[in-house]
Coordinates of C-alpha atoms and ligand atoms in Angstrom, one line a residue:
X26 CA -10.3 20.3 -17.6
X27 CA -13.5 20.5 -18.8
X28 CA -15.2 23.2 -16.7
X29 CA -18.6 21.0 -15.8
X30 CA -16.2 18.3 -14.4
X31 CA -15.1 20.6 -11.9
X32 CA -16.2 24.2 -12.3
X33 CA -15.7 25.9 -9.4
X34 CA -11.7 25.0 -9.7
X35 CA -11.9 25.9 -13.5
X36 CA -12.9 29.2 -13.0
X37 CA -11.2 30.0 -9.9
X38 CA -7.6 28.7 -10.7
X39 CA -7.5 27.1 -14.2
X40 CA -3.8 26.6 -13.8
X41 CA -3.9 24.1 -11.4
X42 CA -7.4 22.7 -12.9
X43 CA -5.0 21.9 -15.8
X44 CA -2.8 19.9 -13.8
X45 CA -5.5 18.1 -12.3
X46 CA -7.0 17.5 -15.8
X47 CA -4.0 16.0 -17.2
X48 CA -3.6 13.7 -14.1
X49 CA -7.3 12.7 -15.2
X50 CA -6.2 11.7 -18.5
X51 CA -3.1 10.1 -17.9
X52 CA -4.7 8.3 -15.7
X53 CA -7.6 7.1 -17.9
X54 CA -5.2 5.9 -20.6
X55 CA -2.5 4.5 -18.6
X56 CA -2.3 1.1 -17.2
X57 CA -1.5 1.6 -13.9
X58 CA 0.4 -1.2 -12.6
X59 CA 2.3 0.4 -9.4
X60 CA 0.8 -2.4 -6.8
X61 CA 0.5 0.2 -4.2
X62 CA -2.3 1.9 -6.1
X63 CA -5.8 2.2 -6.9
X64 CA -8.8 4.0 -8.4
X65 CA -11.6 4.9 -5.8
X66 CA -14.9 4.7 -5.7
X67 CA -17.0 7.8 -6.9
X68 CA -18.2 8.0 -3.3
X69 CA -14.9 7.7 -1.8
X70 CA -13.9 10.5 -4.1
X71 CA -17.2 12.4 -3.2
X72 CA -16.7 11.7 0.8
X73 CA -12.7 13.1 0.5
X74 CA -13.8 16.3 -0.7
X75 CA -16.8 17.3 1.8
X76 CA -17.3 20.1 4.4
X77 CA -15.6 18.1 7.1
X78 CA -12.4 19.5 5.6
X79 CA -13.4 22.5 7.6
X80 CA -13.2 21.2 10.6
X81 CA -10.6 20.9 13.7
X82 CA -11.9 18.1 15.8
X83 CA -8.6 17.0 18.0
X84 CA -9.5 14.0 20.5
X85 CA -11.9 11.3 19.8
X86 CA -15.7 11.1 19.5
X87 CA -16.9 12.3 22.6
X88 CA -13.4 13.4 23.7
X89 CA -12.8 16.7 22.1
X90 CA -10.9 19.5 22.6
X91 CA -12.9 21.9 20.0
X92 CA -16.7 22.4 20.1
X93 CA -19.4 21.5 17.1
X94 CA -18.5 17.9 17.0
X95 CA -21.8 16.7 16.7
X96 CA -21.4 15.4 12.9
X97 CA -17.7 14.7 13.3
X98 CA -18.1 12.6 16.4
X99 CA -20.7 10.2 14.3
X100 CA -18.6 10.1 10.8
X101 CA -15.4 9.1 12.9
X102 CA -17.1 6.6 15.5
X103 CA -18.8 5.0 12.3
X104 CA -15.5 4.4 10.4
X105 CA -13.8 3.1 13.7
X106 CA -17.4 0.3 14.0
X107 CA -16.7 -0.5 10.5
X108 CA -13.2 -1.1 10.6
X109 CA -13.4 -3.1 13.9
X110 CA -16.3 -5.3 12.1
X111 CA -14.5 -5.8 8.9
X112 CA -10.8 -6.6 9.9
X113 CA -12.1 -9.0 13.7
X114 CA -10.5 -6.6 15.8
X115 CA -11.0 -5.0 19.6
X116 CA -9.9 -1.4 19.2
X117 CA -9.8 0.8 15.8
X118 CA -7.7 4.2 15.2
X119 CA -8.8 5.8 12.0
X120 CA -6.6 9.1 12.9
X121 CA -2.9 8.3 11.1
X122 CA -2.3 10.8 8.2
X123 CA -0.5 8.1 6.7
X124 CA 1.2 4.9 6.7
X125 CA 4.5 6.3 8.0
X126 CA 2.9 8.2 11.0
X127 CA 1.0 5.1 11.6
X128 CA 4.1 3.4 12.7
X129 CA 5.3 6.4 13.9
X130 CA 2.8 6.0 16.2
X131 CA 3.6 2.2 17.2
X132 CA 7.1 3.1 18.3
X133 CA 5.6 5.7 20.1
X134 CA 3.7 3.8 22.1
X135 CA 5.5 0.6 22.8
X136 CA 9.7 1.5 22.4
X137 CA 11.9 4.1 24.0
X138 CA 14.8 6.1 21.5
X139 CA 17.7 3.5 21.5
X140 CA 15.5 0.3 22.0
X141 CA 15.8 -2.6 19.3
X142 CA 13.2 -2.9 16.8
X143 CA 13.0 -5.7 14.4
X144 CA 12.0 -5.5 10.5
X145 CA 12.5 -6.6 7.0
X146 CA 15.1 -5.3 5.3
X147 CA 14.3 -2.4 2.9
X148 CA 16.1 -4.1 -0.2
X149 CA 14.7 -7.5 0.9
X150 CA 11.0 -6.2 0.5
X151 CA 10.7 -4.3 3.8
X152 CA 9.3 -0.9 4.3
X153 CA 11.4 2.2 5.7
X154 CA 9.8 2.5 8.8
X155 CA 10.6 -0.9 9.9
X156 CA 13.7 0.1 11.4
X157 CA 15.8 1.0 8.0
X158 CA 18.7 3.6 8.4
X159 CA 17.6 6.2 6.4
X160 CA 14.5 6.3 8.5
X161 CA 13.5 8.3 12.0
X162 CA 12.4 4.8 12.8
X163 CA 16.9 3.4 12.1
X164 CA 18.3 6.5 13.6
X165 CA 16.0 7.1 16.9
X166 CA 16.0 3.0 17.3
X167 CA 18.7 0.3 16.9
X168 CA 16.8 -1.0 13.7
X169 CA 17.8 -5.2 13.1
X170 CA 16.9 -6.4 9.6
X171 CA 16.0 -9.8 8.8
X172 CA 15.4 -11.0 4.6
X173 CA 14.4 -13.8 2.4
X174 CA 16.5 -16.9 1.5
X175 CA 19.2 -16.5 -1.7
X176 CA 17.3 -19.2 -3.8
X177 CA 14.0 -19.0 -2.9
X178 CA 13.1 -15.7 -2.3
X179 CA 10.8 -16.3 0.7
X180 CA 11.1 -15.6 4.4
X181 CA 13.2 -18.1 6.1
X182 CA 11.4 -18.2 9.4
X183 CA 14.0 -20.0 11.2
X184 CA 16.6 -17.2 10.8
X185 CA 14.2 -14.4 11.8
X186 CA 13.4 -16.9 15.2
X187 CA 17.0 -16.9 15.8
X188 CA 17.6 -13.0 15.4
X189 CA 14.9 -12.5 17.3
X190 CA 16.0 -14.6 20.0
X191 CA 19.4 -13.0 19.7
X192 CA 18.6 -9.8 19.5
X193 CA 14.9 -9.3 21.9
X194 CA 13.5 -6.2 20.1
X195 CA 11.0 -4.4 21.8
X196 CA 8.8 -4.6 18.5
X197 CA 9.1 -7.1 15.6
X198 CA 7.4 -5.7 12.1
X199 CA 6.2 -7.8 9.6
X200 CA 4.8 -7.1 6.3
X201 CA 6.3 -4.8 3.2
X202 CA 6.0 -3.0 0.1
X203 CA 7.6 -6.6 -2.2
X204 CA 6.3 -9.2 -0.9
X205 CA 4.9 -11.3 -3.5
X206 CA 4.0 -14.3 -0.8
X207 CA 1.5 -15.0 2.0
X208 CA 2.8 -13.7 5.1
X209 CA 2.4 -16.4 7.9
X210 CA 1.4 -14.5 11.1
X211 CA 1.1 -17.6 12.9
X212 CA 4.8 -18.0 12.9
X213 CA 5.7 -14.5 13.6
X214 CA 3.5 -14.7 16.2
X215 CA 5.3 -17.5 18.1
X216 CA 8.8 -16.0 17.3
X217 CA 7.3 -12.6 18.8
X218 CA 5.9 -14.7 21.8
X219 CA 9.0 -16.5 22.1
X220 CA 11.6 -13.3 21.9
X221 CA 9.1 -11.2 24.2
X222 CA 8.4 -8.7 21.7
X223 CA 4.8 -6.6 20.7
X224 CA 4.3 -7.8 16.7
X225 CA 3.2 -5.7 14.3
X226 CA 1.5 -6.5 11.3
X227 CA 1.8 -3.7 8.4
X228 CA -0.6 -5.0 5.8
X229 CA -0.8 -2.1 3.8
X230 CA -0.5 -3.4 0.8
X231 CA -2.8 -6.3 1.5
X232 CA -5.7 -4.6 3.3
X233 CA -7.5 -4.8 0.4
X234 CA -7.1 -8.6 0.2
X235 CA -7.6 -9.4 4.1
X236 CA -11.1 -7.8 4.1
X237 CA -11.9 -9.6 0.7
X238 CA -10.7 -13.0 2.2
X239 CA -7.8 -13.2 0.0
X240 CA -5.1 -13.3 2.1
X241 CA -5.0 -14.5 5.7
X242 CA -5.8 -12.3 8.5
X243 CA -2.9 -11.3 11.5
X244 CA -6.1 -10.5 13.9
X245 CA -6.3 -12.9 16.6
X246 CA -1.8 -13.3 15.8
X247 CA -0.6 -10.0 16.3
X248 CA -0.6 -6.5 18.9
X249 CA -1.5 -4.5 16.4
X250 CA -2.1 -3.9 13.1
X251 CA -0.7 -1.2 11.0
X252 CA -2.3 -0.2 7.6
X253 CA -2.6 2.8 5.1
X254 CA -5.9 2.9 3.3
X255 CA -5.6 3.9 0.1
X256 CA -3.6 0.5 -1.7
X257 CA -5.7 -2.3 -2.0
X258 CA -8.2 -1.5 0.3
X259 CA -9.6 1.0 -2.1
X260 CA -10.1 4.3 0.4
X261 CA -8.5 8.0 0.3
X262 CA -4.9 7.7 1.3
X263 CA -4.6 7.7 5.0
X264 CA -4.0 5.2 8.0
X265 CA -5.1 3.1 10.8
X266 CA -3.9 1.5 14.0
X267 CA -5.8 -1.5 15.0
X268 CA -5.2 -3.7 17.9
X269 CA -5.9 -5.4 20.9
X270 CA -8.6 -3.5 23.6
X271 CA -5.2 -4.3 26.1
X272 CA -3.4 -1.6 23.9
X273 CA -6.1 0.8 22.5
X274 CA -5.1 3.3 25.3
X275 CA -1.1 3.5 24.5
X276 CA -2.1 3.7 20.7
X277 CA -4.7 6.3 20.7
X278 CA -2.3 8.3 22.9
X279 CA 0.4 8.1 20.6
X280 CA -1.3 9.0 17.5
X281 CA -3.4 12.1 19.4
X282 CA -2.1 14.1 21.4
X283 CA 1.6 12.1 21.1
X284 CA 2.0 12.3 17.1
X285 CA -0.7 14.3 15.5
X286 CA -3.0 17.4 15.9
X287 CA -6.1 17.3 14.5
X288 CA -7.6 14.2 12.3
X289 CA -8.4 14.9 8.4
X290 CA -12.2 14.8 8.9
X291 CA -12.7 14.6 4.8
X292 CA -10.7 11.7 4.2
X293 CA -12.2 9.6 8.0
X294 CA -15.3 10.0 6.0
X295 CA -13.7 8.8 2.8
X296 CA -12.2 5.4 5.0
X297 CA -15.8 5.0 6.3
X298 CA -17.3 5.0 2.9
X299 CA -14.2 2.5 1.7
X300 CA -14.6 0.4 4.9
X301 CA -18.6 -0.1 4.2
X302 CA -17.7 -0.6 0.1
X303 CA -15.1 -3.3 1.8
X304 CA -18.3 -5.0 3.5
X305 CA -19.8 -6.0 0.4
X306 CA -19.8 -9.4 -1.6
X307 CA -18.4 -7.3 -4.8
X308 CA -15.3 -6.2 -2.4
X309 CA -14.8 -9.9 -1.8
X310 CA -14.9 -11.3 -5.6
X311 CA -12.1 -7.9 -6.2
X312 CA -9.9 -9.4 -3.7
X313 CA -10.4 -12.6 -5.5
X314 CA -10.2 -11.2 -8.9
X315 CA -6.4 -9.0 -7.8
X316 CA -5.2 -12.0 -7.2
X317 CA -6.3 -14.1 -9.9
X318 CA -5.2 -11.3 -12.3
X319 CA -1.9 -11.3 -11.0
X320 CA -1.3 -15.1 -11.0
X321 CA -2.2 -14.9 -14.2
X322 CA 0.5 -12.1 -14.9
X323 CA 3.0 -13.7 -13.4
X324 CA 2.5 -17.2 -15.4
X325 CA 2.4 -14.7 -18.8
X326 CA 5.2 -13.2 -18.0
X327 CA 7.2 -16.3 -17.2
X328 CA 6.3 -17.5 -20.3
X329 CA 7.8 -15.0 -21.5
X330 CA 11.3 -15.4 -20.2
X331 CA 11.3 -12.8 -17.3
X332 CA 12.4 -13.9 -13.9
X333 CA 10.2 -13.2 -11.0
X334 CA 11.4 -12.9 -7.4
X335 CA 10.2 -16.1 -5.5
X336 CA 8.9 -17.7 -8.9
X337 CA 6.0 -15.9 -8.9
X338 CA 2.9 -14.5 -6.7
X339 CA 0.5 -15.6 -4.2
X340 CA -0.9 -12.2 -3.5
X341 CA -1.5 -8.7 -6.0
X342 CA 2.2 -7.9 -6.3
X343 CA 5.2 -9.2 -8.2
X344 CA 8.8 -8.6 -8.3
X345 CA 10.3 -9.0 -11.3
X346 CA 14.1 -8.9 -11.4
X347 CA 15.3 -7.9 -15.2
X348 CA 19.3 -8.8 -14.8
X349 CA 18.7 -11.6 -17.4
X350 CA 16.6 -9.2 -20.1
X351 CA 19.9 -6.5 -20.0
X352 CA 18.2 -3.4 -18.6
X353 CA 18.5 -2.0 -15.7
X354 CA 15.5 -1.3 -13.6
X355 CA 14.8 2.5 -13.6
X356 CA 16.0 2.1 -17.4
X357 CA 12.9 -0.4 -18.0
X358 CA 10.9 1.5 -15.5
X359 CA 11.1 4.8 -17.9
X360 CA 10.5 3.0 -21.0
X361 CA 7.2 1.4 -19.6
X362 CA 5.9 4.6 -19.0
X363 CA 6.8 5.8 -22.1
X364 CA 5.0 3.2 -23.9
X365 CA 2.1 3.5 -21.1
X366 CA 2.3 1.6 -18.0
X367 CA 3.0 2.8 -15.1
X368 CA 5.2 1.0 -12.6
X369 CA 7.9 1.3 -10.8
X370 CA 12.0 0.6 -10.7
X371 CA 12.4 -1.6 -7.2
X372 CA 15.4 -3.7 -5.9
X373 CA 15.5 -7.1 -6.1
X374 CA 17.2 -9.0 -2.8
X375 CA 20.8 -9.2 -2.7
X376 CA 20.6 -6.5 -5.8
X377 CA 24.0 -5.6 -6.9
X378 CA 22.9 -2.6 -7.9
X379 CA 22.0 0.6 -6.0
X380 CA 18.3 1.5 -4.6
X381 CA 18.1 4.4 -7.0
X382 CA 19.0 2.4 -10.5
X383 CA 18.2 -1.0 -8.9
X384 CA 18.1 -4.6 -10.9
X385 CA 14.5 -4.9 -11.1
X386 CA 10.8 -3.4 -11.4
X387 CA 7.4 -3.6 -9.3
X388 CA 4.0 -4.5 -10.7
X389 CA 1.1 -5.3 -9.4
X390 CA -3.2 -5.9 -10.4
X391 CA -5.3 -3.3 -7.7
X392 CA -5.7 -0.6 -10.3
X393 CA -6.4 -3.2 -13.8
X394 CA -8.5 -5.2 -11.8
X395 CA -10.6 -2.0 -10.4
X396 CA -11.2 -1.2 -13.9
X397 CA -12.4 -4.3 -14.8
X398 CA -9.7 -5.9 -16.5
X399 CA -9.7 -10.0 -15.9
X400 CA -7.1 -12.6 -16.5
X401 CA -7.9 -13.2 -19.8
X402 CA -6.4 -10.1 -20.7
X403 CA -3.3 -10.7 -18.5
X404 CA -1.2 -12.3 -22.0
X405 CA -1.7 -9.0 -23.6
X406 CA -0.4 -7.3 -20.4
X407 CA 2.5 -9.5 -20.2
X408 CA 3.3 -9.3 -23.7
X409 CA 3.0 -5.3 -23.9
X410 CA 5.4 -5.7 -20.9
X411 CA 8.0 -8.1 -22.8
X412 CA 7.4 -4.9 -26.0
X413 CA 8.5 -2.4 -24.1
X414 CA 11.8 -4.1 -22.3
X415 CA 12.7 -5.7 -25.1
X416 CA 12.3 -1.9 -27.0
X417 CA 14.2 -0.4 -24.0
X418 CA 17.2 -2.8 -24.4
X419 CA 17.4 -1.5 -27.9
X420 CA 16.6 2.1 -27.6
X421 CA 13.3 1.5 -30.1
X422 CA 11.1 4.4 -29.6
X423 CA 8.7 3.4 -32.0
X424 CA 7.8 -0.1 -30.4
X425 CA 7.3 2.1 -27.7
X426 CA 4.7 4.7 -29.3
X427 CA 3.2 1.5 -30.4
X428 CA 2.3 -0.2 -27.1
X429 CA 1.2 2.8 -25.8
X430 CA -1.3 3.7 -28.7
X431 CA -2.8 -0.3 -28.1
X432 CA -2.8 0.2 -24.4
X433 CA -4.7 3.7 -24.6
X434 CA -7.4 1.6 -26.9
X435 CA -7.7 -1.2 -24.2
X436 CA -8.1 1.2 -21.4
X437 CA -10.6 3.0 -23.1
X438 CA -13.3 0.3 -22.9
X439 CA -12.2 0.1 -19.1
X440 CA -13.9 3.5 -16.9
X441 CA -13.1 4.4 -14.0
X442 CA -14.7 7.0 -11.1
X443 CA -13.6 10.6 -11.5
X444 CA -11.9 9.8 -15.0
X445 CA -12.9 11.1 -18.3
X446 CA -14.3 9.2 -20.6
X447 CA -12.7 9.3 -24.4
Ligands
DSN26 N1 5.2 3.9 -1.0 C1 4.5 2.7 -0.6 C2 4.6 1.7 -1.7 O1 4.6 2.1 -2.8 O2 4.6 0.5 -1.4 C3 4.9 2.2 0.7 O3 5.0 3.2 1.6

């Protein structure tokens, strides 16, 4: 790391300012296609690594159990104002460490240990938290799992209506971490209404493209809505509950004092700067541009004989399922990053294969597109892609070294915040 970059750290524990250095570099000459991931803004960075880390603030503005809250009170209230104006909502909770304490939190607030919860299936696209075994959320809750159809890879509506009917589960999740298609909470909100249940939208990974307009919006369809920050919406990594003014009480009470001790002060500042970038007409033609990038992909890479779950992508994300190219997954996922991009091994529905060497791999456009790439440089993506799996079905190293050599030039004309510049 150089030591002007970050001097203080350089001279006080060069060790671990190496670390961080690398990271810097990897990350400047990588393309980073994991969909759940992003490059902030230098003021998000600058916000996430202020003062307020030196703060204990537990409560809400004006509702604190620690003293000296003057600046704390005004940095949280403004990111709750923000978030409430950008996403159409009543109440705000900017206070979730993260997206899994988020729902945490939901649980909390609306179920009892035992109750029936309703989600997607992990494999089918869902996330753990809604409900899957391995999960506090599938072992303190009877967690029932709804998918996609065989052939078409979407959500079959019907059959989540009749499960829910079936089953009446306190809370009904919808969202994921592989969804490549619009969500319709519309529907899930008349199956909720129908089967009595409190519906939660998790949009993480489409934040990002609900406050640019890119995406529909649950608010107005749903209880609440659960979201991390740091994907597409382009903040620090944390969390927020947002719902209904009906059920601001039961949330706030279960993140603080039900979940959580104090809030991270350094990164609310770091969602308030985010939420107010998110404001802005540039935010909007991102949005636009993630998507358009990743149509793009997905068309390229068709083209190129992979097979995409669904047949392609309506949002950032795509699913691509590589039984047909030979390789495994986590075999492809390895190669990739060998030659340079980053992404990472993912099942497939109805994969044959196990979670940890599953059939397929998980790309996305939040991170090229924050960079600047557009879709006419999605061919070269795709066809770098096609390089390296075709090279990993072989065992070619050297196509490999290749890619990653043409990917490091490309990325080099691209900057991003906080990275150095070759
Ligand atoms: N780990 C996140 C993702 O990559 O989608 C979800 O929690």
């Amino acid at each position: 790391m150089s030591a002007s970059r970050h001097p203080a750290l350089s001279a006080t524990d060069p060790e671990l300012a190496s670390f961080v250095a690398a990271e810097e570099v990897l990350q400047a000459e990588t393309l980073r296609l994991i969909p759940s991931e992003n490059y902030v803004s230098a003021a998000v960075l600058e916000a996430s690594g202020t003062v307020l880390q030196n703060k204990y603030s537990e409560g809400y503005p004006g509702r604190r159990y620690y003293e000296g809250q003057q600046n704390i009170d005004r940095v949280e209230a403004l990111a709750v104002e923000r978030a409430k104006g950008l996403f159409g909502v009543e109440h705000a909770n900017v206070q979730p460490y993260s997206g899994s304490p988020a729902n945490l939190a939901v649980y909390l607030a609306f179920a009892k240990p035992g109750d029936t919860v309703m989600g997607m299936a992990l494999p089918m696209g869902g996330h753990l938290t809604h409900g899957w075994g391995v999960s506090a959320t599938g072992s303190w809750f009877r967690g029932v799992q709804y998918g996609v159809q065989p052939g078409t890879g979407l959500i079959d509506y019907d059959a989540v209506r009749d499960l829910a009917l079936a089953e009446r589960p306190k809370i009904i999740f919808c969202g994921g971490t592989a969804l490549p298609r619009t969500i319709d909470f519309a529907a899930f909100a008349s199956i909720a209404e129908e089967a009595g249940s409190v519906l939660v939208a998790d949009v993480a990974h489409i934040a990002g493209l609900i406050a640019g307009g890119a995406h529909p919006s649950p608010a107005g369809h749903v209880d609440v809505i659960s979201t991390t920050t740091h994907k597409t919406l382009r903040g620090p990594r944390g969390a927020m509950l947002m719902c209904r003014e009906e059920h601001a009480k039961a949330i706030d009470k279960a993140v603080f004092p039900g979940l959580q001790g104090g809030p991270h002060n350094q990164t609310t500042a770091g969602i308030a700067v985010a939420l107010h970038e998110a404001a802005q007409p540039s935010f909007t033609a991102y949005a636009h541009q993630v998507v358009a990038n990743a149509k793009a992909l997905a068309a390229a890479l068709l083209e190129r004989g992979f097979d995409l779950v669904s047949g392609g992508t309506d949002n950032h994300l795509i699913l691509i399922d590589l039984t047909g190219k030979g390789v495994p997954g986590k075999t492809a996922a390895k190669a990739l990053d060998r030659a340079g991009i980053v992404v990472n091994y993912n099942t497939v529905p109805f994969d044959p294969r196990k979670p940890f060497d599953p059939s397929g791999v998980r790309i996305g456009t939040p991170s090229l597109t924050s960079r600047g790439l557009g879709v006419a440089h999605m061919p070269a993506v795709a066809e770098w892609i096609s390089r390296a799996v075709d090279a990993a079905a072989k065992g070619d190293e050297a196509v490999l070294a290749v890619v990653r050599a043409e990917v490091a030039d490309l990325m080099a004309a691209f900057p991003a915040p906080g990275l150095p510049l070759s």
